[in-house]
Amino acid sequence: MKSLALALAFLLVHFIGLAQETEGIDITVTIDNVVNNNGKVIASLHTEDTFMKGPGIQNLDSSIEDGKVSFTFKNVAPGTYAIMALHDENENRSMDFYENGMPKESYGMSGNEMTLGPPSFIDAKFNVTQEDLELNIRF
């Protein structure tokens, strides 16, 4: 009887473990052309409503090793998103600009579209469906 109870307990624990699996998609982002190892790289996952309007729905930062960083946004619900990344060399958590308005620090976004002027959600957007994603962003 004890072995039956033990077997049922293990079965119950197994099913509870399966129920605890993540429900969202993981998005892994790699940036491999950071100009130096100073500071950190900050990356933000955005919806159209948050794009260029402040923090994203998930915000991560990473130290730089040999000009490379990697991030993973976890448990992302299906939908349309964009990722913005900034090489925050002086770690002040914001983009610095020259007097003429040009950025002092490197930046990039999903879609890797580099146009003059501010970035657009349309150029940076991508769809999250049912599978994990791997993206490469260029500065």
Coordinates of N, CA and C in Angstrom, one line a residue:
M1 N 0.8 -1.2 0.0 CA 0.0 0.0 0.0 C 0.9 1.3 0.0
K2 N 2.0 1.2 0.8 CA 2.9 2.4 0.8 C 3.5 2.6 -0.6
S3 N 3.8 1.6 -1.3 CA 4.4 1.8 -2.6 C 3.4 2.4 -3.6
L4 N 2.1 2.0 -3.5 CA 1.1 2.6 -4.3 C 0.9 4.1 -4.0
A5 N 0.9 4.4 -2.7 CA 0.8 5.8 -2.3 C 2.0 6.6 -2.8
L6 N 3.2 6.0 -2.7 CA 4.4 6.7 -3.2 C 4.4 6.9 -4.7
A7 N 3.9 5.9 -5.4 CA 3.8 6.0 -6.9 C 2.8 7.1 -7.3
L8 N 1.7 7.1 -6.6 CA 0.7 8.2 -6.9 C 1.2 9.6 -6.6
A9 N 2.0 9.7 -5.5 CA 2.6 11.0 -5.1 C 3.6 11.4 -6.2
F10 N 4.4 10.5 -6.7 CA 5.4 10.8 -7.8 C 4.6 11.2 -9.1
L11 N 3.5 10.6 -9.4 CA 2.7 10.9 -10.6 C 2.1 12.3 -10.4
L12 N 1.6 12.6 -9.2 CA 1.0 13.9 -9.0 C 2.1 15.0 -9.1
V13 N 3.3 14.8 -8.5 CA 4.4 15.8 -8.6 C 4.8 16.0 -10.1
H14 N 4.8 14.9 -10.9 CA 5.1 15.0 -12.3 C 4.1 15.9 -13.0
F15 N 2.9 15.7 -12.8 CA 1.8 16.5 -13.5 C 1.9 17.9 -13.1
I16 N 2.1 18.2 -11.8 CA 2.2 19.5 -11.3 C 3.4 20.2 -11.9
G17 N 4.5 19.5 -12.1 CA 5.7 20.0 -12.8 C 5.4 20.4 -14.2
L18 N 4.7 19.6 -14.9 CA 4.3 19.9 -16.3 C 3.4 21.1 -16.4
A19 N 2.6 21.3 -15.4 CA 1.7 22.4 -15.4 C 2.4 23.7 -15.2
Q20 N 3.6 23.7 -14.6 CA 4.4 24.9 -14.3 C 5.3 25.4 -15.4
E21 N 5.2 24.7 -16.6 CA 6.1 25.1 -17.7 C 5.7 26.5 -18.1
T22 N 6.7 27.2 -18.7 CA 6.4 28.5 -19.2 C 5.4 28.6 -20.3
E23 N 4.6 29.7 -20.3 CA 3.5 29.8 -21.2 C 3.8 30.7 -22.4
G24 N 4.9 31.4 -22.3 CA 5.2 32.4 -23.4 C 6.4 31.9 -24.2
I25 N 6.8 32.7 -25.1 CA 7.9 32.5 -26.1 C 9.1 33.2 -25.6
D26 N 10.3 32.6 -25.8 CA 11.6 33.3 -25.5 C 12.2 33.9 -26.7
I27 N 12.7 35.1 -26.6 CA 13.3 35.8 -27.7 C 14.8 36.0 -27.3
T28 N 15.7 35.4 -28.0 CA 17.1 35.6 -27.7 C 17.7 36.6 -28.7
V29 N 18.3 37.6 -28.2 CA 18.9 38.6 -29.1 C 20.4 38.6 -28.9
T30 N 21.1 38.7 -30.0 CA 22.6 38.7 -30.0 C 23.0 40.0 -30.7
I31 N 24.0 40.7 -30.1 CA 24.6 41.8 -30.8 C 26.1 41.5 -30.8
D32 N 26.7 41.4 -31.9 CA 28.2 41.0 -32.0 C 29.1 42.1 -32.6
N33 N 28.6 43.3 -32.7 CA 29.5 44.4 -33.2 C 29.5 45.6 -32.3
V34 N 29.6 45.4 -31.0 CA 29.7 46.5 -30.1 C 31.1 47.0 -30.2
V35 N 31.3 48.3 -30.3 CA 32.6 48.9 -30.6 C 33.7 48.8 -29.5
N36 N 33.2 48.6 -28.2 CA 34.2 48.4 -27.2 C 33.4 47.8 -26.0
N37 N 34.2 47.4 -24.9 CA 33.6 46.7 -23.8 C 33.2 47.7 -22.7
N38 N 33.2 49.0 -22.9 CA 32.9 50.0 -21.9 C 31.4 50.0 -21.7
G39 N 31.0 50.2 -20.4 CA 29.6 50.3 -20.0 C 28.8 49.0 -20.2
K40 N 27.5 49.2 -20.6 CA 26.6 48.0 -20.8 C 25.8 48.3 -22.1
V41 N 25.1 47.2 -22.5 CA 24.1 47.3 -23.5 C 22.8 47.1 -22.9
I42 N 21.9 48.1 -23.2 CA 20.5 48.0 -22.7 C 19.6 47.6 -23.8
A43 N 18.7 46.7 -23.6 CA 17.7 46.3 -24.6 C 16.3 46.3 -24.1
S44 N 15.4 46.7 -24.9 CA 14.0 46.8 -24.4 C 13.1 46.2 -25.5
L45 N 12.1 45.4 -25.0 CA 11.1 44.8 -25.9 C 9.9 45.8 -25.8
H46 N 9.4 46.2 -27.0 CA 8.3 47.2 -27.1 C 7.1 46.7 -27.9
T47 N 6.0 47.2 -27.6 CA 4.8 47.1 -28.4 C 4.7 48.4 -29.2
E48 N 3.8 48.5 -30.1 CA 3.6 49.8 -30.8 C 3.3 50.9 -29.8
D49 N 2.6 50.6 -28.8 CA 2.2 51.6 -27.8 C 3.4 52.2 -27.0
T50 N 4.4 51.4 -26.7 CA 5.5 51.8 -25.9 C 6.7 52.2 -26.7
F51 N 6.8 51.9 -28.0 CA 7.9 52.2 -28.9 C 8.3 53.7 -28.9
M52 N 9.5 54.1 -28.5 CA 10.0 55.5 -28.5 C 9.2 56.3 -27.5
K53 N 8.6 55.7 -26.5 CA 7.9 56.5 -25.5 C 8.3 56.2 -24.1
G54 N 9.4 55.5 -23.9 CA 9.9 55.2 -22.6 C 10.3 53.8 -22.5
P55 N 10.2 53.2 -21.2 CA 10.6 51.8 -21.0 C 9.7 50.9 -21.8
G56 N 10.3 49.7 -22.2 CA 9.5 48.7 -22.9 C 8.8 47.8 -21.9
I57 N 8.1 46.8 -22.4 CA 7.4 45.9 -21.6 C 8.3 44.9 -20.9
Q58 N 9.5 44.7 -21.4 CA 10.6 44.1 -20.7 C 11.9 44.8 -21.0
N59 N 12.7 45.0 -20.0 CA 14.0 45.8 -20.2 C 15.1 45.0 -19.5
L60 N 16.2 44.8 -20.3 CA 17.3 44.0 -19.8 C 18.6 44.8 -20.1
D61 N 19.7 44.5 -19.3 CA 21.0 45.0 -19.7 C 22.0 43.9 -19.5
S62 N 23.2 44.1 -20.2 CA 24.2 43.1 -20.1 C 25.6 43.7 -20.2
S63 N 26.5 43.1 -19.5 CA 27.9 43.5 -19.7 C 28.4 43.0 -21.1
I64 N 29.4 43.6 -21.6 CA 29.9 43.4 -22.9 C 31.2 42.6 -22.8
E65 N 31.3 41.5 -23.5 CA 32.5 40.7 -23.6 C 33.0 40.5 -25.0
D66 N 34.2 41.0 -25.3 CA 34.8 40.9 -26.6 C 33.8 41.4 -27.7
G67 N 33.2 42.6 -27.4 CA 32.3 43.2 -28.4 C 31.0 42.5 -28.6
K68 N 30.6 41.6 -27.7 CA 29.4 40.8 -27.9 C 28.5 40.8 -26.7
V69 N 27.2 40.8 -26.9 CA 26.2 40.6 -25.8 C 25.1 39.7 -26.3
S70 N 24.4 39.1 -25.3 CA 23.3 38.3 -25.6 C 22.2 38.5 -24.5
F71 N 20.9 38.6 -24.9 CA 19.8 38.8 -24.0 C 18.8 37.7 -24.3
T72 N 17.9 37.4 -23.4 CA 16.8 36.6 -23.6 C 15.6 37.2 -22.9
F73 N 14.6 37.6 -23.7 CA 13.3 38.1 -23.2 C 12.5 36.8 -23.0
K74 N 12.0 36.6 -21.8 CA 11.3 35.4 -21.5 C 9.8 35.6 -21.4
N75 N 9.1 34.5 -21.7 CA 7.6 34.4 -21.5 C 6.9 35.5 -22.3
V76 N 7.2 35.8 -23.5 CA 6.6 36.8 -24.3 C 5.3 36.2 -25.0
A77 N 4.2 36.9 -24.8 CA 3.0 36.5 -25.4 C 3.0 36.7 -26.9
P78 N 2.3 35.8 -27.7 CA 2.2 36.1 -29.1 C 1.7 37.5 -29.4
G79 N 2.3 38.1 -30.5 CA 1.9 39.5 -30.8 C 3.0 40.1 -31.7
T80 N 2.9 41.4 -31.9 CA 3.8 42.1 -32.7 C 4.7 43.0 -31.8
Y81 N 6.0 43.0 -32.0 CA 6.9 43.7 -31.1 C 8.0 44.3 -31.9
A82 N 8.8 45.1 -31.2 CA 10.1 45.6 -31.7 C 11.1 45.6 -30.6
I83 N 12.4 45.5 -30.9 CA 13.4 45.6 -29.8 C 14.3 46.7 -30.2
M84 N 14.6 47.5 -29.2 CA 15.6 48.6 -29.3 C 16.7 48.3 -28.4
A85 N 18.0 48.6 -28.8 CA 19.2 48.4 -28.0 C 20.1 49.6 -28.1
L86 N 20.8 49.8 -27.0 CA 21.6 51.0 -26.8 C 22.9 50.6 -26.1
H87 N 24.1 51.0 -26.7 CA 25.3 50.8 -26.0 C 25.5 52.0 -25.1
D88 N 25.2 51.8 -23.8 CA 25.3 52.8 -22.8 C 26.7 52.9 -22.2
E89 N 27.6 53.5 -22.9 CA 29.0 53.5 -22.6 C 29.3 54.1 -21.2
N90 N 28.5 55.2 -20.8 CA 28.8 55.8 -19.5 C 27.8 55.4 -18.5
E91 N 27.0 54.4 -18.8 CA 26.0 53.8 -17.8 C 25.1 54.8 -17.1
N92 N 24.6 55.8 -17.9 CA 23.7 56.8 -17.3 C 22.2 56.4 -17.7
R93 N 22.0 55.2 -18.3 CA 20.7 54.7 -18.6 C 19.9 55.5 -19.6
S94 N 20.6 56.3 -20.4 CA 19.9 57.1 -21.5 C 20.9 57.3 -22.6
M95 N 20.3 57.6 -23.8 CA 21.1 57.9 -25.0 C 21.7 59.3 -24.9
D96 N 23.0 59.5 -25.1 CA 23.6 60.8 -25.1 C 23.7 61.3 -26.6
F97 N 23.6 62.7 -26.7 CA 23.6 63.3 -28.0 C 24.7 64.4 -28.1
Y98 N 25.2 64.6 -29.4 CA 26.0 65.7 -29.7 C 25.1 67.0 -29.8
E99 N 25.7 68.1 -29.8 CA 25.0 69.4 -29.9 C 24.1 69.4 -31.1
N100 N 24.5 68.8 -32.2 CA 23.7 68.8 -33.4 C 22.6 67.8 -33.5
G101 N 22.4 67.0 -32.3 CA 21.3 66.1 -32.2 C 21.6 64.7 -32.6
M102 N 22.8 64.4 -33.1 CA 23.3 63.1 -33.5 C 23.6 62.3 -32.2
P103 N 23.3 61.0 -32.2 CA 23.6 60.2 -31.0 C 25.2 60.0 -30.8
K104 N 25.6 60.1 -29.6 CA 27.0 59.8 -29.3 C 27.3 58.3 -29.1
E105 N 26.2 57.6 -28.7 CA 26.4 56.1 -28.4 C 25.7 55.3 -29.5
S106 N 26.2 54.1 -29.7 CA 25.7 53.2 -30.7 C 24.3 52.7 -30.3
Y107 N 23.5 52.4 -31.3 CA 22.1 51.9 -31.0 C 21.7 51.0 -32.2
G108 N 20.7 50.2 -32.0 CA 20.2 49.4 -33.1 C 18.8 48.9 -32.7
M109 N 18.2 48.3 -33.6 CA 16.8 47.7 -33.4 C 16.6 46.5 -34.2
S110 N 15.5 45.8 -33.8 CA 15.1 44.6 -34.6 C 14.8 45.1 -36.0
G111 N 15.0 44.3 -37.0 CA 14.8 44.7 -38.4 C 16.1 45.3 -39.0
N112 N 17.0 45.8 -38.1 CA 18.3 46.4 -38.5 C 18.2 47.4 -39.6
E113 N 17.1 48.2 -39.6 CA 16.9 49.3 -40.5 C 17.6 50.5 -39.9
M114 N 18.5 51.1 -40.7 CA 19.3 52.3 -40.2 C 19.0 53.4 -41.1
T115 N 18.0 54.2 -40.8 CA 17.6 55.4 -41.6 C 18.0 56.6 -40.8
L116 N 18.1 57.7 -41.6 CA 18.3 59.0 -40.9 C 17.0 59.4 -40.2
G117 N 17.1 60.0 -39.0 CA 16.0 60.3 -38.3 C 15.6 59.3 -37.2
P118 N 14.5 59.5 -36.5 CA 14.2 58.6 -35.5 C 13.7 57.2 -36.0
P119 N 13.9 56.1 -35.3 CA 13.5 54.8 -35.7 C 12.0 54.7 -35.7
S120 N 11.5 53.8 -36.6 CA 10.0 53.6 -36.6 C 9.6 52.2 -36.3
F121 N 8.5 52.1 -35.6 CA 8.0 50.7 -35.2 C 7.8 49.9 -36.5
I122 N 7.3 50.4 -37.6 CA 7.1 49.7 -38.8 C 8.3 49.0 -39.3
D123 N 9.5 49.7 -39.2 CA 10.7 49.1 -39.7 C 11.3 48.1 -38.8
A124 N 11.0 48.2 -37.5 CA 11.6 47.3 -36.5 C 10.7 46.2 -36.1
K125 N 9.4 46.1 -36.5 CA 8.5 45.2 -35.9 C 8.8 43.7 -36.4
F126 N 8.4 42.8 -35.6 CA 8.4 41.4 -36.0 C 7.3 40.7 -35.2
N127 N 6.9 39.5 -35.7 CA 5.8 38.8 -35.1 C 6.3 37.6 -34.2
V128 N 5.7 37.5 -33.0 CA 5.9 36.4 -32.2 C 4.7 35.4 -32.3
T129 N 5.0 34.2 -32.7 CA 3.9 33.2 -32.8 C 4.0 32.1 -31.8
Q130 N 4.3 30.9 -32.2 CA 4.3 29.8 -31.3 C 5.7 29.3 -31.0
E131 N 6.7 29.8 -31.6 CA 8.1 29.3 -31.5 C 9.1 30.3 -30.9
D132 N 10.1 29.8 -30.2 CA 11.1 30.7 -29.7 C 11.8 31.4 -30.9
L133 N 12.3 32.6 -30.7 CA 13.0 33.3 -31.8 C 14.4 33.6 -31.4
E134 N 15.3 33.7 -32.4 CA 16.6 34.2 -32.2 C 16.8 35.4 -33.2
L135 N 17.2 36.5 -32.7 CA 17.4 37.7 -33.6 C 18.8 38.2 -33.4
N136 N 19.4 38.8 -34.4 CA 20.7 39.5 -34.4 C 20.4 41.0 -34.7
I137 N 20.9 41.8 -33.8 CA 20.8 43.3 -34.0 C 22.2 43.8 -34.3
R138 N 22.3 44.7 -35.2 CA 23.5 45.4 -35.6 C 23.5 46.8 -35.1
F139 N 24.6 47.2 -34.5 CA 24.8 48.7 -34.2 C 25.3 49.4 -35.4

